[in-house]
Amino acid sequence: MASSKRILILFKIVWAGSVVTKIPVWCDITTKLALGVQVAMPAASMCITKHLECVASVRQTIQTASDKRRRQIFEFFFCAVFPCITMALHYVVQGHRFDIAEDFGCMATIYYSVPALLIIYIPPLIFSFASLVYASIAFVWFMKRRAQFAEHLQTNNTGLTTGRYFRLMALAVTEIVIGSSLGSYILGVTIQDSHFRDWDNWANVHSDFGRIAQIPRVLVPDFFWNRLLITWYIPVVGSVLFFIFFGFGQDAMNEYRRILNWVRVSILRRPLKASNHSVLPTFSAPPRVARVNLGGFDGETTSIEDEKWGGESRHSARTDDIPLEPLCPAEPERLGDHRAQAGTNV
């Protein structure tokens, strides 16, 4: 998506009010990349929603290395390999080299036919509708276990928080709505306003292949101009939505704070502000003791009162402090000796 935005901005700058052929090799490359991005975005959305559905379902357990490898292979194929296949197959329905539209720059050419529908227009719609199915199933799983959902994410070691999960889901659903609506609109307009031709043979479709069509604004039909405007603004809208979903999360805010601290220390040469958090003092209470009354009684009679902070006993003027500790087998003998000594002193 970032590459497609840079390409579109460059096209806007270079071909503003112009249809002159300036950098043909660059156009050959970027028109193919634009077709790849057109397929890769809904494919990436499908991979995201598929993973979110797997996380929310009861099938999700702690992933092994082989599980992660299979997931990586699946995502790599649909997000990288399949778009490359689409870019290569575009040559089948590429009537000539490319077009240059005023204010928009280079555009891929498509020989409007049934193979063009199957290669260029249908796959993004299939990925968008598959993403919609996965997102719906993930939402059903969430509704069934919404009370324990956060605990479920932590237990299964998914690396996702509840907030991050819903931001990913919101981004994927937004891309589904925009992608499927845009794909359906372009497909409908193409079928309605374009004259489909028979893909009869290779020589006829690719005759005069090196031609570069230059299209000024006055010659562009309104439906085609509107389609160009929509396809130009969609990546911009997608970038804004991505920043809204992930630019204000806790991880992003921590990263912003880290960068600002680095600028403050390394560039501005100013120390970091001290933390304003205050630490409350802690106090430890003296050990609780038992007040044993030994005066005025025989060796067999005792009175024990458990008082806080070593308060005076109300039963006798003479007391001895004995810590409240569990008695080991030798403790009864020591206590008897202590009583005998106290009786002698009295």
mmCIF file of C-alpha atoms in Angstrom, residues 9-231:
data_model
loop_
_atom_site.group_PDB
_atom_site.id
_atom_site.type_symbol
_atom_site.label_atom_id
_atom_site.label_comp_id
_atom_site.label_asym_id
_atom_site.label_seq_id
_atom_site.Cartn_x
_atom_site.Cartn_y
_atom_site.Cartn_z
ATOM 1 C CA ILE A 9 1.819 10.776 -5.949
ATOM 2 C CA LEU A 10 4.725 10.636 -8.387
ATOM 3 C CA PHE A 11 2.309 10.183 -11.289
ATOM 4 C CA LYS A 12 0.319 13.204 -10.152
ATOM 5 C CA ILE A 13 3.449 15.349 -10.063
ATOM 6 C CA VAL A 14 5.048 14.190 -13.327
ATOM 7 C CA TRP A 15 1.922 14.115 -15.488
ATOM 8 C CA ALA A 16 0.027 17.109 -14.084
ATOM 9 C CA GLY A 17 -1.641 18.605 -17.177
ATOM 10 C CA SER A 18 0.515 16.488 -19.491
ATOM 11 C CA VAL A 19 0.334 13.259 -21.510
ATOM 12 C CA VAL A 20 3.933 13.264 -22.772
ATOM 13 C CA THR A 21 5.803 9.962 -22.530
ATOM 14 C CA LYS A 22 8.683 10.664 -20.121
ATOM 15 C CA ILE A 23 9.814 7.501 -18.314
ATOM 16 C CA PRO A 24 8.430 4.482 -20.213
ATOM 17 C CA VAL A 25 10.395 1.802 -18.363
ATOM 18 C CA TRP A 26 9.165 3.156 -15.051
ATOM 19 C CA CYS A 27 5.609 2.958 -16.379
ATOM 20 C CA ASP A 28 6.118 -0.660 -17.455
ATOM 21 C CA ILE A 29 7.094 -1.576 -13.907
ATOM 22 C CA THR A 30 4.588 0.491 -11.950
ATOM 23 C CA THR A 31 1.552 -0.516 -13.989
ATOM 24 C CA LYS A 32 2.284 -4.146 -13.177
ATOM 25 C CA LEU A 33 2.792 -3.319 -9.493
ATOM 26 C CA ALA A 34 -0.538 -1.491 -9.409
ATOM 27 C CA LEU A 35 -2.294 -4.622 -10.641
ATOM 28 C CA GLY A 36 -0.489 -6.684 -8.010
ATOM 29 C CA VAL A 37 -1.542 -4.322 -5.209
ATOM 30 C CA GLN A 38 -5.121 -4.481 -6.460
ATOM 31 C CA VAL A 39 -5.101 -8.222 -5.708
ATOM 32 C CA ALA A 40 -2.763 -8.228 -2.699
ATOM 33 C CA MET A 41 -4.878 -5.921 -0.513
ATOM 34 C CA PRO A 42 -8.042 -8.091 -0.430
ATOM 35 C CA ALA A 43 -5.824 -11.184 -0.145
ATOM 36 C CA ALA A 44 -4.107 -9.701 2.921
ATOM 37 C CA SER A 45 -7.512 -8.871 4.393
ATOM 38 C CA MET A 46 -8.575 -12.491 3.875
ATOM 39 C CA CYS A 47 -5.439 -13.739 5.664
ATOM 40 C CA ILE A 48 -6.068 -11.376 8.597
ATOM 41 C CA THR A 49 -9.702 -12.394 9.051
ATOM 42 C CA LYS A 50 -8.807 -16.080 8.684
ATOM 43 C CA HIS A 51 -6.243 -15.764 11.481
ATOM 44 C CA LEU A 52 -8.678 -13.827 13.685
ATOM 45 C CA GLU A 53 -11.341 -16.485 13.155
ATOM 46 C CA CYS A 54 -8.836 -19.187 14.104
ATOM 47 C CA VAL A 55 -7.867 -17.262 17.246
ATOM 48 C CA ALA A 56 -11.488 -16.774 18.338
ATOM 49 C CA SER A 57 -12.567 -20.371 17.692
ATOM 50 C CA VAL A 58 -12.278 -23.313 20.039
ATOM 51 C CA ARG A 59 -9.942 -24.996 17.559
ATOM 52 C CA GLN A 60 -7.132 -22.608 18.545
ATOM 53 C CA THR A 61 -4.515 -24.194 20.774
ATOM 54 C CA ILE A 62 -0.901 -23.354 21.439
ATOM 55 C CA GLN A 63 0.700 -23.236 18.010
ATOM 56 C CA THR A 64 3.669 -25.425 17.232
ATOM 57 C CA ALA A 65 6.486 -24.486 14.894
ATOM 58 C CA SER A 66 4.914 -26.494 12.076
ATOM 59 C CA ASP A 67 1.576 -24.686 12.539
ATOM 60 C CA LYS A 68 3.265 -21.312 12.292
ATOM 61 C CA ARG A 69 5.206 -22.449 9.235
ATOM 62 C CA ARG A 70 2.025 -23.563 7.466
ATOM 63 C CA ARG A 71 0.361 -20.277 8.261
ATOM 64 C CA GLN A 72 3.344 -18.324 6.939
ATOM 65 C CA ILE A 73 3.356 -20.363 3.724
ATOM 66 C CA PHE A 74 -0.379 -19.780 3.246
ATOM 67 C CA GLU A 75 -0.093 -16.040 3.789
ATOM 68 C CA PHE A 76 3.042 -15.720 1.662
ATOM 69 C CA PHE A 77 1.369 -17.472 -1.250
ATOM 70 C CA PHE A 78 -1.795 -15.364 -1.272
ATOM 71 C CA CYS A 79 -0.158 -12.026 -0.361
ATOM 72 C CA ALA A 80 2.981 -12.277 -2.524
ATOM 73 C CA VAL A 81 3.005 -15.205 -4.934
ATOM 74 C CA PHE A 82 -0.568 -14.916 -6.191
ATOM 75 C CA PRO A 83 -0.245 -11.166 -6.981
ATOM 76 C CA CYS A 84 2.921 -11.970 -8.953
ATOM 77 C CA ILE A 85 0.999 -14.621 -10.877
ATOM 78 C CA THR A 86 -1.698 -12.032 -11.619
ATOM 79 C CA MET A 87 0.910 -9.571 -12.861
ATOM 80 C CA ALA A 88 2.366 -12.231 -15.145
ATOM 81 C CA LEU A 89 -1.050 -13.330 -16.460
ATOM 82 C CA HIS A 90 -1.941 -9.722 -17.222
ATOM 83 C CA TYR A 91 0.209 -10.076 -20.313
ATOM 84 C CA VAL A 92 -2.485 -12.405 -21.713
ATOM 85 C CA VAL A 93 -5.041 -9.573 -21.761
ATOM 86 C CA GLN A 94 -2.614 -6.662 -22.288
ATOM 87 C CA GLY A 95 -3.603 -5.152 -25.624
ATOM 88 C CA HIS A 96 -0.686 -2.705 -25.827
ATOM 89 C CA ARG A 97 2.136 -1.386 -23.684
ATOM 90 C CA PHE A 98 0.328 1.130 -21.422
ATOM 91 C CA ASP A 99 -1.807 4.285 -21.416
ATOM 92 C CA ILE A 100 -1.001 7.781 -20.151
ATOM 93 C CA ALA A 101 -4.001 9.749 -18.881
ATOM 94 C CA GLU A 102 -3.710 13.452 -18.202
ATOM 95 C CA ASP A 103 -3.272 14.246 -14.474
ATOM 96 C CA PHE A 104 -3.095 10.518 -13.623
ATOM 97 C CA GLY A 105 -0.043 9.223 -15.453
ATOM 98 C CA CYS A 106 0.573 5.642 -16.517
ATOM 99 C CA MET A 107 -2.176 3.031 -16.419
ATOM 100 C CA ALA A 108 -2.249 -0.650 -17.250
ATOM 101 C CA THR A 109 -4.145 -1.563 -20.396
ATOM 102 C CA ILE A 110 -6.710 -4.370 -20.410
ATOM 103 C CA TYR A 111 -8.208 -6.092 -23.420
ATOM 104 C CA TYR A 112 -11.823 -6.260 -22.193
ATOM 105 C CA SER A 113 -12.870 -9.882 -22.625
ATOM 106 C CA VAL A 114 -13.887 -12.934 -20.608
ATOM 107 C CA PRO A 115 -10.244 -13.824 -19.773
ATOM 108 C CA ALA A 116 -9.821 -10.281 -18.417
ATOM 109 C CA LEU A 117 -12.744 -10.853 -16.051
ATOM 110 C CA LEU A 118 -11.223 -14.084 -14.787
ATOM 111 C CA ILE A 119 -7.677 -12.739 -14.419
ATOM 112 C CA ILE A 120 -8.118 -9.113 -13.319
ATOM 113 C CA TYR A 121 -11.597 -8.450 -11.925
ATOM 114 C CA ILE A 122 -12.917 -11.657 -10.327
ATOM 115 C CA PRO A 123 -10.046 -12.662 -7.926
ATOM 116 C CA PRO A 124 -10.209 -9.474 -5.769
ATOM 117 C CA LEU A 125 -13.954 -9.966 -5.346
ATOM 118 C CA ILE A 126 -13.453 -13.601 -4.340
ATOM 119 C CA PHE A 127 -10.901 -12.573 -1.684
ATOM 120 C CA SER A 128 -13.203 -9.828 -0.385
ATOM 121 C CA PHE A 129 -16.175 -12.161 0.001
ATOM 122 C CA ALA A 130 -13.978 -14.830 1.617
ATOM 123 C CA SER A 131 -12.809 -12.176 4.102
ATOM 124 C CA LEU A 132 -16.432 -11.320 4.819
ATOM 125 C CA VAL A 133 -17.191 -14.968 5.610
ATOM 126 C CA TYR A 134 -14.200 -15.306 7.953
ATOM 127 C CA ALA A 135 -15.046 -12.028 9.700
ATOM 128 C CA SER A 136 -18.651 -13.146 10.239
ATOM 129 C CA ILE A 137 -17.549 -16.467 11.740
ATOM 130 C CA ALA A 138 -15.051 -14.686 14.011
ATOM 131 C CA PHE A 139 -17.808 -12.356 15.223
ATOM 132 C CA VAL A 140 -20.060 -15.348 15.993
ATOM 133 C CA TRP A 141 -17.270 -16.957 18.028
ATOM 134 C CA PHE A 142 -16.786 -13.721 19.932
ATOM 135 C CA MET A 143 -20.493 -13.431 20.775
ATOM 136 C CA LYS A 144 -20.494 -16.986 22.118
ATOM 137 C CA ARG A 145 -17.543 -16.470 24.459
ATOM 138 C CA ARG A 146 -17.384 -12.704 24.934
ATOM 139 C CA ALA A 147 -17.265 -12.987 28.739
ATOM 140 C CA GLN A 148 -14.026 -15.021 28.675
ATOM 141 C CA PHE A 149 -12.617 -13.586 25.449
ATOM 142 C CA ALA A 150 -9.669 -11.688 26.979
ATOM 143 C CA GLU A 151 -8.698 -14.708 29.075
ATOM 144 C CA HIS A 152 -9.004 -16.900 25.976
ATOM 145 C CA LEU A 153 -6.563 -14.697 24.041
ATOM 146 C CA GLN A 154 -3.999 -14.873 26.849
ATOM 147 C CA THR A 155 -4.441 -18.599 27.482
ATOM 148 C CA ASN A 156 -3.838 -19.547 23.866
ATOM 149 C CA ASN A 157 -0.689 -17.410 23.641
ATOM 150 C CA THR A 158 -1.892 -15.520 20.551
ATOM 151 C CA GLY A 159 0.129 -12.350 21.123
ATOM 152 C CA LEU A 160 -3.067 -10.309 20.775
ATOM 153 C CA THR A 161 -4.892 -8.138 23.250
ATOM 154 C CA THR A 162 -8.624 -7.519 23.052
ATOM 155 C CA GLY A 163 -8.071 -3.988 21.759
ATOM 156 C CA ARG A 164 -5.588 -5.093 19.116
ATOM 157 C CA TYR A 165 -7.894 -7.915 18.045
ATOM 158 C CA PHE A 166 -10.805 -5.552 17.448
ATOM 159 C CA ARG A 167 -8.618 -2.991 15.682
ATOM 160 C CA LEU A 168 -7.444 -5.683 13.281
ATOM 161 C CA MET A 169 -11.025 -6.821 12.789
ATOM 162 C CA ALA A 170 -12.235 -3.264 12.173
ATOM 163 C CA LEU A 171 -9.447 -2.650 9.648
ATOM 164 C CA ALA A 172 -10.188 -5.892 7.811
ATOM 165 C CA VAL A 173 -13.937 -5.273 7.716
ATOM 166 C CA THR A 174 -13.381 -1.732 6.449
ATOM 167 C CA GLU A 175 -11.129 -3.029 3.691
ATOM 168 C CA ILE A 176 -13.755 -5.673 2.870
ATOM 169 C CA VAL A 177 -16.506 -3.083 2.510
ATOM 170 C CA ILE A 178 -14.379 -0.680 0.472
ATOM 171 C CA GLY A 179 -12.722 -3.366 -1.653
ATOM 172 C CA SER A 180 -15.871 -5.302 -2.469
ATOM 173 C CA SER A 181 -17.840 -2.117 -3.202
ATOM 174 C CA LEU A 182 -15.087 -0.713 -5.417
ATOM 175 C CA GLY A 183 -14.545 -4.021 -7.219
ATOM 176 C CA SER A 184 -18.250 -4.478 -7.843
ATOM 177 C CA TYR A 185 -18.570 -0.892 -9.085
ATOM 178 C CA ILE A 186 -15.635 -1.173 -11.485
ATOM 179 C CA LEU A 187 -16.850 -4.537 -12.746
ATOM 180 C CA GLY A 188 -20.382 -3.221 -13.285
ATOM 181 C CA VAL A 189 -19.205 -0.063 -15.051
ATOM 182 C CA THR A 190 -16.816 -2.060 -17.219
ATOM 183 C CA ILE A 191 -19.518 -4.498 -18.279
ATOM 184 C CA GLN A 192 -22.066 -1.746 -18.883
ATOM 185 C CA ASP A 193 -19.995 0.867 -20.711
ATOM 186 C CA SER A 194 -17.258 -1.187 -22.339
ATOM 187 C CA HIS A 195 -17.667 -3.311 -25.428
ATOM 188 C CA PHE A 196 -16.439 -6.808 -24.696
ATOM 189 C CA ARG A 197 -14.412 -8.324 -27.446
ATOM 190 C CA ASP A 198 -13.654 -11.884 -28.328
ATOM 191 C CA TRP A 199 -10.251 -13.129 -27.290
ATOM 192 C CA ASP A 200 -9.834 -14.988 -30.565
ATOM 193 C CA ASN A 201 -6.073 -15.374 -30.985
ATOM 194 C CA TRP A 202 -2.792 -14.129 -29.541
ATOM 195 C CA ALA A 203 -1.715 -12.209 -32.630
ATOM 196 C CA ASN A 204 -4.914 -10.203 -32.837
ATOM 197 C CA VAL A 205 -4.981 -9.279 -29.140
ATOM 198 C CA HIS A 206 -1.299 -8.240 -29.077
ATOM 199 C CA SER A 207 -1.122 -6.510 -32.435
ATOM 200 C CA ASP A 208 0.806 -3.229 -32.289
ATOM 201 C CA PHE A 209 1.839 -4.119 -28.745
ATOM 202 C CA GLY A 210 4.461 -1.369 -28.416
ATOM 203 C CA ARG A 211 1.871 1.398 -28.760
ATOM 204 C CA ILE A 212 1.546 3.931 -25.902
ATOM 205 C CA ALA A 213 -1.893 5.571 -25.877
ATOM 206 C CA GLN A 214 -1.999 9.220 -24.746
ATOM 207 C CA ILE A 215 -5.384 10.266 -23.368
ATOM 208 C CA PRO A 216 -6.068 13.980 -22.666
ATOM 209 C CA ARG A 217 -8.884 14.934 -20.309
ATOM 210 C CA VAL A 218 -11.233 16.114 -23.080
ATOM 211 C CA LEU A 219 -11.249 12.643 -24.632
ATOM 212 C CA VAL A 220 -11.924 10.695 -21.435
ATOM 213 C CA PRO A 221 -15.561 9.550 -20.911
ATOM 214 C CA ASP A 222 -17.167 10.574 -17.657
ATOM 215 C CA PHE A 223 -17.557 7.011 -16.351
ATOM 216 C CA PHE A 224 -13.865 6.343 -16.945
ATOM 217 C CA TRP A 225 -12.796 9.611 -15.323
ATOM 218 C CA ASN A 226 -14.923 8.886 -12.252
ATOM 219 C CA ARG A 227 -13.375 5.444 -12.007
ATOM 220 C CA LEU A 228 -9.900 6.969 -12.143
ATOM 221 C CA LEU A 229 -10.776 9.377 -9.327
ATOM 222 C CA ILE A 230 -12.111 6.590 -7.138
ATOM 223 C CA THR A 231 -9.142 4.299 -7.700
#
